[in-house]
PDB file of C-alpha atoms and ligand atoms in Angstrom:
ATOM      1  CA  MET A   1      87.863 130.926 104.660  1.00  0.00           C
ATOM      2  CA  SER A   2      85.473 129.425 102.165  1.00  0.00           C
ATOM      3  CA  LEU A   3      86.585 126.460 100.104  1.00  0.00           C
ATOM      4  CA  GLN A   4      87.354 127.144  96.458  1.00  0.00           C
ATOM      5  CA  ILE A   5      86.838 124.371  93.936  1.00  0.00           C
ATOM      6  CA  PRO A   6      88.818 125.110  90.744  1.00  0.00           C
ATOM      7  CA  ASP A   7      86.632 125.502  87.622  1.00  0.00           C
ATOM      8  CA  THR A   8      88.940 123.135  85.728  1.00  0.00           C
ATOM      9  CA  LEU A   9      88.221 120.433  88.301  1.00  0.00           C
ATOM     10  CA  ILE A  10      84.475 120.860  87.820  1.00  0.00           C
ATOM     11  CA  GLU A  11      85.013 120.621  84.028  1.00  0.00           C
ATOM     12  CA  ARG A  12      86.899 117.345  84.473  1.00  0.00           C
ATOM     13  CA  LEU A  13      84.090 116.010  86.670  1.00  0.00           C
ATOM     14  CA  LYS A  14      81.548 116.949  84.008  1.00  0.00           C
ATOM     15  CA  GLU A  15      83.508 115.349  81.182  1.00  0.00           C
ATOM     16  CA  ALA A  16      84.262 112.119  83.050  1.00  0.00           C
ATOM     17  CA  GLN A  17      82.486 108.912  82.008  1.00  0.00           C
ATOM     18  CA  ARG A  18      84.116 106.192  84.061  1.00  0.00           C
ATOM     19  CA  VAL A  19      84.613 107.289  87.640  1.00  0.00           C
ATOM     20  CA  CYS A  20      86.310 105.427  90.455  1.00  0.00           C
ATOM     21  CA  ILE A  21      86.143 106.552  94.078  1.00  0.00           C
ATOM     22  CA  ILE A  22      88.439 105.130  96.725  1.00  0.00           C
ATOM     23  CA  THR A  23      87.606 105.696 100.380  1.00  0.00           C
ATOM     24  CA  GLY A  24      89.365 105.072 103.677  1.00  0.00           C
ATOM     25  CA  ALA A  25      88.597 105.603 107.345  1.00  0.00           C
ATOM     26  CA  GLY A  26      88.721 109.422 106.957  1.00  0.00           C
ATOM     27  CA  ILE A  27      85.377 109.559 105.116  1.00  0.00           C
ATOM     28  CA  SER A  28      83.671 108.090 108.185  1.00  0.00           C
ATOM     29  CA  ALA A  29      85.500 110.266 110.724  1.00  0.00           C
ATOM     30  CA  GLU A  30      82.823 112.984 110.542  1.00  0.00           C
ATOM     31  CA  SER A  31      80.177 110.340 111.274  1.00  0.00           C
ATOM     32  CA  GLY A  32      82.072 109.578 114.484  1.00  0.00           C
ATOM     33  CA  VAL A  33      83.953 106.390 113.495  1.00  0.00           C
ATOM     34  CA  PRO A  34      87.498 106.492 114.914  1.00  0.00           C
ATOM     35  CA  THR A  35      90.319 106.142 112.356  1.00  0.00           C
ATOM     36  CA  PHE A  36      93.079 103.604 113.096  1.00  0.00           C
ATOM     37  CA  ARG A  37      95.961 105.977 113.010  1.00  0.00           C
ATOM     38  CA  GLY A  38      94.629 108.833 115.094  1.00  0.00           C
ATOM     39  CA  LYS A  39      94.826 108.901 118.888  1.00  0.00           C
ATOM     40  CA  ASP A  40      91.125 107.977 119.044  1.00  0.00           C
ATOM     41  CA  GLY A  41      91.919 104.678 117.364  1.00  0.00           C
ATOM     42  CA  LEU A  42      93.366 103.134 120.514  1.00  0.00           C
ATOM     43  CA  TRP A  43      91.368 100.551 122.496  1.00  0.00           C
ATOM     44  CA  ARG A  44      92.588  99.805 126.004  1.00  0.00           C
ATOM     45  CA  GLN A  45      96.361  99.807 125.462  1.00  0.00           C
ATOM     46  CA  TYR A  46      96.215  98.109 122.053  1.00  0.00           C
ATOM     47  CA  ARG A  47      96.806  99.442 118.580  1.00  0.00           C
ATOM     48  CA  ALA A  48      94.709  98.066 115.706  1.00  0.00           C
ATOM     49  CA  GLU A  49      97.776  96.398 114.165  1.00  0.00           C
ATOM     50  CA  GLU A  50      98.099  94.257 117.306  1.00  0.00           C
ATOM     51  CA  LEU A  51      94.504  92.999 117.187  1.00  0.00           C
ATOM     52  CA  ALA A  52      93.467  92.875 113.538  1.00  0.00           C
ATOM     53  CA  THR A  53      95.729  89.937 112.674  1.00  0.00           C
ATOM     54  CA  PRO A  54      95.222  86.173 112.263  1.00  0.00           C
ATOM     55  CA  GLN A  55      97.952  85.616 114.891  1.00  0.00           C
ATOM     56  CA  ALA A  56      96.141  87.707 117.507  1.00  0.00           C
ATOM     57  CA  PHE A  57      92.911  85.807 116.781  1.00  0.00           C
ATOM     58  CA  ALA A  58      94.618  82.412 117.034  1.00  0.00           C
ATOM     59  CA  ARG A  59      96.226  83.447 120.359  1.00  0.00           C
ATOM     60  CA  ASP A  60      93.178  85.032 121.962  1.00  0.00           C
ATOM     61  CA  PRO A  61      89.916  85.043 119.969  1.00  0.00           C
ATOM     62  CA  LYS A  62      87.959  86.416 122.928  1.00  0.00           C
ATOM     63  CA  LEU A  63      90.188  89.488 123.185  1.00  0.00           C
ATOM     64  CA  VAL A  64      89.930  90.180 119.441  1.00  0.00           C
ATOM     65  CA  TRP A  65      86.141  89.738 119.593  1.00  0.00           C
ATOM     66  CA  GLU A  66      85.916  92.109 122.567  1.00  0.00           C
ATOM     67  CA  TRP A  67      87.610  94.729 120.423  1.00  0.00           C
ATOM     68  CA  TYR A  68      85.228  94.076 117.507  1.00  0.00           C
ATOM     69  CA  ASN A  69      82.261  94.192 119.880  1.00  0.00           C
ATOM     70  CA  TRP A  70      83.524  97.569 121.114  1.00  0.00           C
ATOM     71  CA  ARG A  71      83.842  98.802 117.529  1.00  0.00           C
ATOM     72  CA  ARG A  72      80.363  97.477 116.669  1.00  0.00           C
ATOM     73  CA  SER A  73      78.843  99.279 119.652  1.00  0.00           C
ATOM     74  CA  LEU A  74      80.548 102.522 118.570  1.00  0.00           C
ATOM     75  CA  ILE A  75      79.486 102.280 114.932  1.00  0.00           C
ATOM     76  CA  TYR A  76      75.962 100.854 115.351  1.00  0.00           C
ATOM     77  CA  PRO A  77      74.153 104.150 116.087  1.00  0.00           C
ATOM     78  CA  LEU A  78      76.159 106.224 113.573  1.00  0.00           C
ATOM     79  CA  LYS A  79      74.798 107.704 110.361  1.00  0.00           C
ATOM     80  CA  PRO A  80      76.326 108.412 106.957  1.00  0.00           C
ATOM     81  CA  ASN A  81      77.561 112.009 106.581  1.00  0.00           C
ATOM     82  CA  PRO A  82      77.338 114.384 103.572  1.00  0.00           C
ATOM     83  CA  ALA A  83      80.490 112.829 102.042  1.00  0.00           C
ATOM     84  CA  HIS A  84      78.888 109.352 101.946  1.00  0.00           C
ATOM     85  CA  GLU A  85      75.767 110.939 100.469  1.00  0.00           C
ATOM     86  CA  ALA A  86      77.818 112.731  97.806  1.00  0.00           C
ATOM     87  CA  VAL A  87      79.398 109.386  96.813  1.00  0.00           C
ATOM     88  CA  THR A  88      75.872 107.977  96.368  1.00  0.00           C
ATOM     89  CA  ALA A  89      74.956 110.995  94.214  1.00  0.00           C
ATOM     90  CA  MET A  90      77.954 110.263  91.962  1.00  0.00           C
ATOM     91  CA  ASP A  91      76.965 106.593  91.771  1.00  0.00           C
ATOM     92  CA  SER A  92      73.601 107.765  90.390  1.00  0.00           C
ATOM     93  CA  HIS A  93      75.118 110.377  88.076  1.00  0.00           C
ATOM     94  CA  TYR A  94      77.784 108.431  86.180  1.00  0.00           C
ATOM     95  CA  PRO A  95      77.011 105.674  83.693  1.00  0.00           C
ATOM     96  CA  ASP A  96      80.156 103.828  84.746  1.00  0.00           C
ATOM     97  CA  PHE A  97      81.092 103.995  88.393  1.00  0.00           C
ATOM     98  CA  LEU A  98      82.765 101.962  91.106  1.00  0.00           C
ATOM     99  CA  LEU A  99      83.378 102.744  94.753  1.00  0.00           C
ATOM    100  CA  ILE A 100      86.284 100.835  96.234  1.00  0.00           C
ATOM    101  CA  THR A 101      86.115 101.193 100.001  1.00  0.00           C
ATOM    102  CA  GLN A 102      88.612 100.022 102.568  1.00  0.00           C
ATOM    103  CA  ASN A 103      86.059 100.702 105.286  1.00  0.00           C
ATOM    104  CA  VAL A 104      84.299  97.905 107.067  1.00  0.00           C
ATOM    105  CA  ASP A 105      81.698 100.074 108.814  1.00  0.00           C
ATOM    106  CA  GLY A 106      78.854  99.626 106.295  1.00  0.00           C
ATOM    107  CA  LEU A 107      78.115 103.382 106.115  1.00  0.00           C
ATOM    108  CA  HIS A 108      78.365 103.528 102.310  1.00  0.00           C
ATOM    109  CA  ARG A 109      75.695 100.839 102.136  1.00  0.00           C
ATOM    110  CA  LYS A 110      73.555 102.778 104.629  1.00  0.00           C
ATOM    111  CA  ALA A 111      73.943 105.855 102.420  1.00  0.00           C
ATOM    112  CA  GLY A 112      72.589 103.897  99.442  1.00  0.00           C
ATOM    113  CA  THR A 113      75.670 103.506  97.222  1.00  0.00           C
ATOM    114  CA  ARG A 114      75.041 100.536  94.933  1.00  0.00           C
ATOM    115  CA  ARG A 115      78.095  99.917  92.757  1.00  0.00           C
ATOM    116  CA  MET A 116      80.788  99.184  95.294  1.00  0.00           C
ATOM    117  CA  VAL A 117      83.429  96.752  96.434  1.00  0.00           C
ATOM    118  CA  GLU A 118      84.195  96.420 100.135  1.00  0.00           C
ATOM    119  CA  VAL A 119      87.767  95.229  99.697  1.00  0.00           C
ATOM    120  CA  HIS A 120      88.432  94.782 103.423  1.00  0.00           C
ATOM    121  CA  GLY A 121      85.096  93.129 104.197  1.00  0.00           C
ATOM    122  CA  ASN A 122      82.330  94.282 106.519  1.00  0.00           C
ATOM    123  CA  ILE A 123      82.190  94.358 110.294  1.00  0.00           C
ATOM    124  CA  TRP A 124      78.505  93.357 110.274  1.00  0.00           C
ATOM    125  CA  ARG A 125      79.257  89.970 108.726  1.00  0.00           C
ATOM    126  CA  VAL A 126      80.734  86.883 110.412  1.00  0.00           C
ATOM    127  CA  ARG A 127      82.511  83.921 108.839  1.00  0.00           C
ATOM    128  CA  CYS A 128      82.729  80.355 110.155  1.00  0.00           C
ATOM    129  CA  THR A 129      86.396  79.447 110.737  1.00  0.00           C
ATOM    130  CA  ARG A 130      85.681  75.812 109.741  1.00  0.00           C
ATOM    131  CA  GLU A 131      83.282  75.998 106.809  1.00  0.00           C
ATOM    132  CA  GLY A 132      83.867  79.553 105.605  1.00  0.00           C
ATOM    133  CA  THR A 133      80.111  80.257 105.563  1.00  0.00           C
ATOM    134  CA  ILE A 134      79.336  83.972 105.710  1.00  0.00           C
ATOM    135  CA  SER A 135      76.280  85.477 107.420  1.00  0.00           C
ATOM    136  CA  GLU A 136      75.083  88.901 108.540  1.00  0.00           C
ATOM    137  CA  ARG A 137      74.896  89.843 112.216  1.00  0.00           C
ATOM    138  CA  ILE A 138      73.656  93.425 112.293  1.00  0.00           C
ATOM    139  CA  GLN A 139      73.460  93.820 116.024  1.00  0.00           C
ATOM    140  CA  GLN A 140      75.316  95.899 118.538  1.00  0.00           C
ATOM    141  CA  ASP A 141      76.370  93.179 120.928  1.00  0.00           C
ATOM    142  CA  LEU A 142      76.991  89.550 120.017  1.00  0.00           C
ATOM    143  CA  GLY A 143      76.511  88.207 123.546  1.00  0.00           C
ATOM    144  CA  GLU A 144      78.919  85.546 124.737  1.00  0.00           C
ATOM    145  CA  LEU A 145      82.333  85.802 123.088  1.00  0.00           C
ATOM    146  CA  PRO A 146      83.712  84.379 120.915  1.00  0.00           C
ATOM    147  CA  PRO A 147      80.494  83.638 118.999  1.00  0.00           C
ATOM    148  CA  VAL A 148      80.161  80.149 117.501  1.00  0.00           C
ATOM    149  CA  CYS A 149      78.628  78.755 114.315  1.00  0.00           C
ATOM    150  CA  GLU A 150      75.046  77.594 114.844  1.00  0.00           C
ATOM    151  CA  LYS A 151      75.548  74.673 112.433  1.00  0.00           C
ATOM    152  CA  CYS A 152      78.955  73.249 113.320  1.00  0.00           C
ATOM    153  CA  GLY A 153      79.936  74.859 116.627  1.00  0.00           C
ATOM    154  CA  ALA A 154      83.258  76.260 115.335  1.00  0.00           C
ATOM    155  CA  ILE A 155      84.348  79.776 116.325  1.00  0.00           C
ATOM    156  CA  LEU A 156      83.118  82.576 114.083  1.00  0.00           C
ATOM    157  CA  ARG A 157      85.423  85.385 112.982  1.00  0.00           C
ATOM    158  CA  PRO A 158      84.608  88.845 111.683  1.00  0.00           C
ATOM    159  CA  ASP A 159      84.341  88.776 107.863  1.00  0.00           C
ATOM    160  CA  VAL A 160      87.069  91.357 107.451  1.00  0.00           C
ATOM    161  CA  VAL A 161      90.547  91.273 105.959  1.00  0.00           C
ATOM    162  CA  TRP A 162      93.206  91.407 108.652  1.00  0.00           C
ATOM    163  CA  PHE A 163      96.753  92.716 108.394  1.00  0.00           C
ATOM    164  CA  GLY A 164      98.843  90.068 106.646  1.00  0.00           C
ATOM    165  CA  GLU A 165      95.854  88.485 104.844  1.00  0.00           C
ATOM    166  CA  SER A 166      95.164  88.731 101.135  1.00  0.00           C
ATOM    167  CA  LEU A 167      92.174  90.498  99.694  1.00  0.00           C
ATOM    168  CA  PRO A 168      89.353  88.321  98.336  1.00  0.00           C
ATOM    169  CA  LEU A 169      90.349  87.549  94.752  1.00  0.00           C
ATOM    170  CA  GLU A 170      87.038  88.495  93.149  1.00  0.00           C
ATOM    171  CA  ALA A 171      86.944  91.898  94.873  1.00  0.00           C
ATOM    172  CA  LEU A 172      90.558  92.520  93.929  1.00  0.00           C
ATOM    173  CA  ASN A 173      90.095  91.592  90.271  1.00  0.00           C
ATOM    174  CA  ARG A 174      86.961  93.710  89.915  1.00  0.00           C
ATOM    175  CA  SER A 175      88.778  96.656  91.507  1.00  0.00           C
ATOM    176  CA  ILE A 176      91.946  96.370  89.427  1.00  0.00           C
ATOM    177  CA  GLY A 177      89.945  96.022  86.216  1.00  0.00           C
ATOM    178  CA  PHE A 178      88.018  99.203  86.933  1.00  0.00           C
ATOM    179  CA  VAL A 179      91.008 101.188  88.227  1.00  0.00           C
ATOM    180  CA  SER A 180      92.952 100.478  85.015  1.00  0.00           C
ATOM    181  CA  ALA A 181      90.145 101.751  82.814  1.00  0.00           C
ATOM    182  CA  CYS A 182      88.712 104.721  84.743  1.00  0.00           C
ATOM    183  CA  ASP A 183      89.144 108.267  83.447  1.00  0.00           C
ATOM    184  CA  LEU A 184      88.748 109.989  86.806  1.00  0.00           C
ATOM    185  CA  MET A 185      89.554 108.858  90.339  1.00  0.00           C
ATOM    186  CA  ILE A 186      88.692 110.522  93.646  1.00  0.00           C
ATOM    187  CA  VAL A 187      90.699 109.319  96.648  1.00  0.00           C
ATOM    188  CA  ILE A 188      89.059 110.258  99.957  1.00  0.00           C
ATOM    189  CA  GLY A 189      90.313 109.981 103.534  1.00  0.00           C
ATOM    190  CA  THR A 190      92.931 107.303 103.224  1.00  0.00           C
ATOM    191  CA  SER A 191      96.460 107.547 104.589  1.00  0.00           C
ATOM    192  CA  ALA A 192      97.436 105.463 101.532  1.00  0.00           C
ATOM    193  CA  VAL A 193      99.803 103.107 103.316  1.00  0.00           C
ATOM    194  CA  VAL A 194      97.784  99.867 103.229  1.00  0.00           C
ATOM    195  CA  TYR A 195      98.470  97.929  99.994  1.00  0.00           C
ATOM    196  CA  PRO A 196      97.281  96.971  97.452  1.00  0.00           C
ATOM    197  CA  VAL A 197      94.651  99.758  97.533  1.00  0.00           C
ATOM    198  CA  ALA A 198      97.336 102.379  98.235  1.00  0.00           C
ATOM    199  CA  GLY A 199      98.787 101.557  94.782  1.00  0.00           C
ATOM    200  CA  PHE A 200      95.518 102.071  92.850  1.00  0.00           C
ATOM    201  CA  PRO A 201      95.923 105.855  92.347  1.00  0.00           C
ATOM    202  CA  TRP A 202      99.331 105.242  90.728  1.00  0.00           C
ATOM    203  CA  THR A 203      97.842 102.706  88.344  1.00  0.00           C
ATOM    204  CA  ALA A 204      95.005 105.082  87.415  1.00  0.00           C
ATOM    205  CA  LYS A 205      97.436 107.959  86.913  1.00  0.00           C
ATOM    206  CA  GLN A 206      99.742 105.857  84.707  1.00  0.00           C
ATOM    207  CA  LYS A 207      96.756 104.970  82.538  1.00  0.00           C
ATOM    208  CA  GLY A 208      95.956 108.654  82.081  1.00  0.00           C
ATOM    209  CA  ALA A 209      93.162 109.236  84.606  1.00  0.00           C
ATOM    210  CA  THR A 210      92.683 112.508  86.460  1.00  0.00           C
ATOM    211  CA  VAL A 211      93.399 111.909  90.162  1.00  0.00           C
ATOM    212  CA  ILE A 212      91.695 114.055  92.807  1.00  0.00           C
ATOM    213  CA  GLU A 213      92.607 113.688  96.454  1.00  0.00           C
ATOM    214  CA  ILE A 214      90.503 114.825  99.410  1.00  0.00           C
ATOM    215  CA  ASN A 215      92.169 114.474 102.787  1.00  0.00           C
ATOM    216  CA  ALA A 216      92.612 116.340 106.054  1.00  0.00           C
ATOM    217  CA  GLU A 217      96.371 116.298 105.399  1.00  0.00           C
ATOM    218  CA  GLN A 218      98.963 115.477 102.742  1.00  0.00           C
ATOM    219  CA  THR A 219      99.630 111.797 101.982  1.00  0.00           C
ATOM    220  CA  PRO A 220     101.908 109.847  99.589  1.00  0.00           C
ATOM    221  CA  ILE A 221      99.158 110.345  96.928  1.00  0.00           C
ATOM    222  CA  THR A 222      99.392 114.130  97.098  1.00  0.00           C
ATOM    223  CA  GLU A 223     102.457 114.321  94.849  1.00  0.00           C
ATOM    224  CA  ILE A 224     100.748 112.550  91.933  1.00  0.00           C
ATOM    225  CA  ALA A 225      97.281 114.082  92.409  1.00  0.00           C
ATOM    226  CA  ASP A 226      96.121 116.511  89.700  1.00  0.00           C
ATOM    227  CA  TYR A 227      94.033 118.198  92.389  1.00  0.00           C
ATOM    228  CA  SER A 228      94.711 117.903  96.110  1.00  0.00           C
ATOM    229  CA  MET A 229      92.001 119.319  98.352  1.00  0.00           C
ATOM    230  CA  ILE A 230      93.064 119.569 101.972  1.00  0.00           C
ATOM    231  CA  GLY A 231      90.032 119.673 104.258  1.00  0.00           C
ATOM    232  CA  LYS A 232      87.035 117.729 105.459  1.00  0.00           C
ATOM    233  CA  ALA A 233      85.447 115.226 103.097  1.00  0.00           C
ATOM    234  CA  GLY A 234      81.990 116.121 104.448  1.00  0.00           C
ATOM    235  CA  GLU A 235      82.465 119.708 103.295  1.00  0.00           C
ATOM    236  CA  ILE A 236      84.349 119.199 100.018  1.00  0.00           C
ATOM    237  CA  MET A 237      82.420 116.287  98.461  1.00  0.00           C
ATOM    238  CA  PRO A 238      79.022 118.077  98.479  1.00  0.00           C
ATOM    239  CA  LEU A 239      80.691 121.019  96.675  1.00  0.00           C
ATOM    240  CA  LEU A 240      81.885 118.680  93.929  1.00  0.00           C
ATOM    241  CA  VAL A 241      78.378 117.277  93.503  1.00  0.00           C
ATOM    242  CA  LYS A 242      76.969 120.818  93.412  1.00  0.00           C
ATOM    243  CA  GLY A 243      79.492 121.787  90.719  1.00  0.00           C
ATOM    244  CA  LEU A 244      78.620 118.687  88.721  1.00  0.00           C
ATOM    245  CA  SER A 245      74.934 119.568  88.588  1.00  0.00           C
ATOM    246  CA  ARG A 246      75.619 123.231  87.714  1.00  0.00           C
ATOM    247  CA  LYS A 247      74.663 124.151  84.138  1.00  0.00           C
TER     248      LYS A 247
HETATM  249  P1  NAD B   1      93.758 105.668 108.253  1.00  0.00           P
HETATM  250  O1  NAD B   1      93.172 105.672 109.622  1.00  0.00           O
HETATM  251  O2  NAD B   1      95.107 105.143 108.062  1.00  0.00           O
HETATM  252  O3  NAD B   1      93.777 107.162 107.676  1.00  0.00           O
HETATM  253  C1  NAD B   1      92.690 108.018 107.740  1.00  0.00           C
HETATM  254  C2  NAD B   1      92.951 109.177 106.786  1.00  0.00           C
HETATM  255  O4  NAD B   1      91.812 109.996 106.754  1.00  0.00           O
HETATM  256  C3  NAD B   1      94.136 110.062 107.199  1.00  0.00           C
HETATM  257  O5  NAD B   1      94.948 110.269 106.067  1.00  0.00           O
HETATM  258  C4  NAD B   1      93.467 111.368 107.654  1.00  0.00           C
HETATM  259  O6  NAD B   1      94.253 112.501 107.354  1.00  0.00           O
HETATM  260  C5  NAD B   1      92.195 111.360 106.837  1.00  0.00           C
HETATM  261  N1  NAD B   1      91.054 112.066 107.437  1.00  0.00           N
HETATM  262  C6  NAD B   1      90.667 112.092 108.747  1.00  0.00           C
HETATM  263  N2  NAD B   1      89.546 112.809 108.882  1.00  0.00           N
HETATM  264  C7  NAD B   1      89.197 113.242 107.648  1.00  0.00           C
HETATM  265  C8  NAD B   1      88.108 114.006 107.128  1.00  0.00           C
HETATM  266  N3  NAD B   1      87.151 114.485 107.925  1.00  0.00           N
HETATM  267  N4  NAD B   1      88.061 114.260 105.802  1.00  0.00           N
HETATM  268  C9  NAD B   1      89.037 113.795 104.973  1.00  0.00           C
HETATM  269  N5  NAD B   1      90.084 113.045 105.410  1.00  0.00           N
HETATM  270  C10 NAD B   1      90.156 112.774 106.723  1.00  0.00           C
HETATM  271  O7  NAD B   1      92.703 104.959 107.325  1.00  0.00           O
HETATM  272  P2  NAD B   1      92.855 104.026 106.041  1.00  0.00           P
HETATM  273  O8  NAD B   1      93.795 104.631 105.069  1.00  0.00           O
HETATM  274  O9  NAD B   1      91.487 103.706 105.617  1.00  0.00           O
HETATM  275  O10 NAD B   1      93.572 102.699 106.546  1.00  0.00           O
HETATM  276  C11 NAD B   1      93.150 102.050 107.700  1.00  0.00           C
HETATM  277  C12 NAD B   1      92.666 100.613 107.518  1.00  0.00           C
HETATM  278  O11 NAD B   1      91.865 100.366 108.651  1.00  0.00           O
HETATM  279  C13 NAD B   1      91.759 100.403 106.343  1.00  0.00           C
HETATM  280  O12 NAD B   1      92.250  99.304 105.693  1.00  0.00           O
HETATM  281  C14 NAD B   1      90.379 100.085 106.905  1.00  0.00           C
HETATM  282  O13 NAD B   1      89.953  98.806 106.503  1.00  0.00           O
HETATM  283  C15 NAD B   1      90.538 100.018 108.379  1.00  0.00           C
HETATM  284  N6  NAD B   1      89.646 100.930 109.144  1.00  0.00           N
HETATM  285  C16 NAD B   1      88.343 101.043 108.793  1.00  0.00           C
HETATM  286  C17 NAD B   1      87.510 101.917 109.492  1.00  0.00           C
HETATM  287  C18 NAD B   1      86.066 102.047 109.073  1.00  0.00           C
HETATM  288  O14 NAD B   1      85.498 101.105 108.557  1.00  0.00           O
HETATM  289  N7  NAD B   1      85.460 103.231 109.232  1.00  0.00           N
HETATM  290  C19 NAD B   1      88.004 102.664 110.553  1.00  0.00           C
HETATM  291  C20 NAD B   1      89.351 102.506 110.897  1.00  0.00           C
HETATM  292  C21 NAD B   1      90.155 101.650 110.159  1.00  0.00           C
END
């Protein structure tokens, strides 16, 4: 069955001026990145919620780093898919645009999206646990674990936001400011259970924005979405871009 994009949705896309896109792990699934909540998200016997926490890191930094090294080795060779590329096309099309991604995989950056906030950080960056200095480590394997700071010798941690930690204030403020003033929001591949990002579609809706959801299944967002498209982001997003460029 071929996917049908409603004409009214294409009209809304054409009229929109200030567009916000929110992405979660589902947009990277077709590139081969495992989501947290699917069965592929398991590593050894652990669930992500047991490893991506400050407590787990304090207890056993080597174990947490082994998991991140495993995730790095999985993600390193992967490429952006047509959904990431469609997000980049929208970044170029709209005068006012912001991508808010919960993903840490760096694939949006690889796809060339410019106006974006990585609210949960980036797996390719490390942060010194003593000085807070952030640096890039775009390599598959970090060698001996846990890695240490070249300057001060303290343990490095991944520069990502763990469960129970707050989002970086600047990223959060930029996101909330844009969400409150956008006229159209597209929410792609997020199970919409991790706050505060899960609340953004409600804020946008309350302020009068059109909310479009693209997901493989229904989520808590579905009930407030003006358009809910159930299917693969890599198939649906290019159709939206095609509709947008249609005369
Ligand atoms: P999630 O794993 O909770 O949910 C993934 C969602 O994507 C589900 O709702 C699923 O139905 C949907 N989905 C799966 N395949 C899809 C496809 N092809 N097209 C459209 N939708 C699809 O992910 P989440 O909501 O982002 O929350 C998990 C948290 O874990 C995030 O905070 C994120 O930081 C982190 N995480 C990041 C990555 C990554 O960087 N790629 C991967 C796993 C988890």
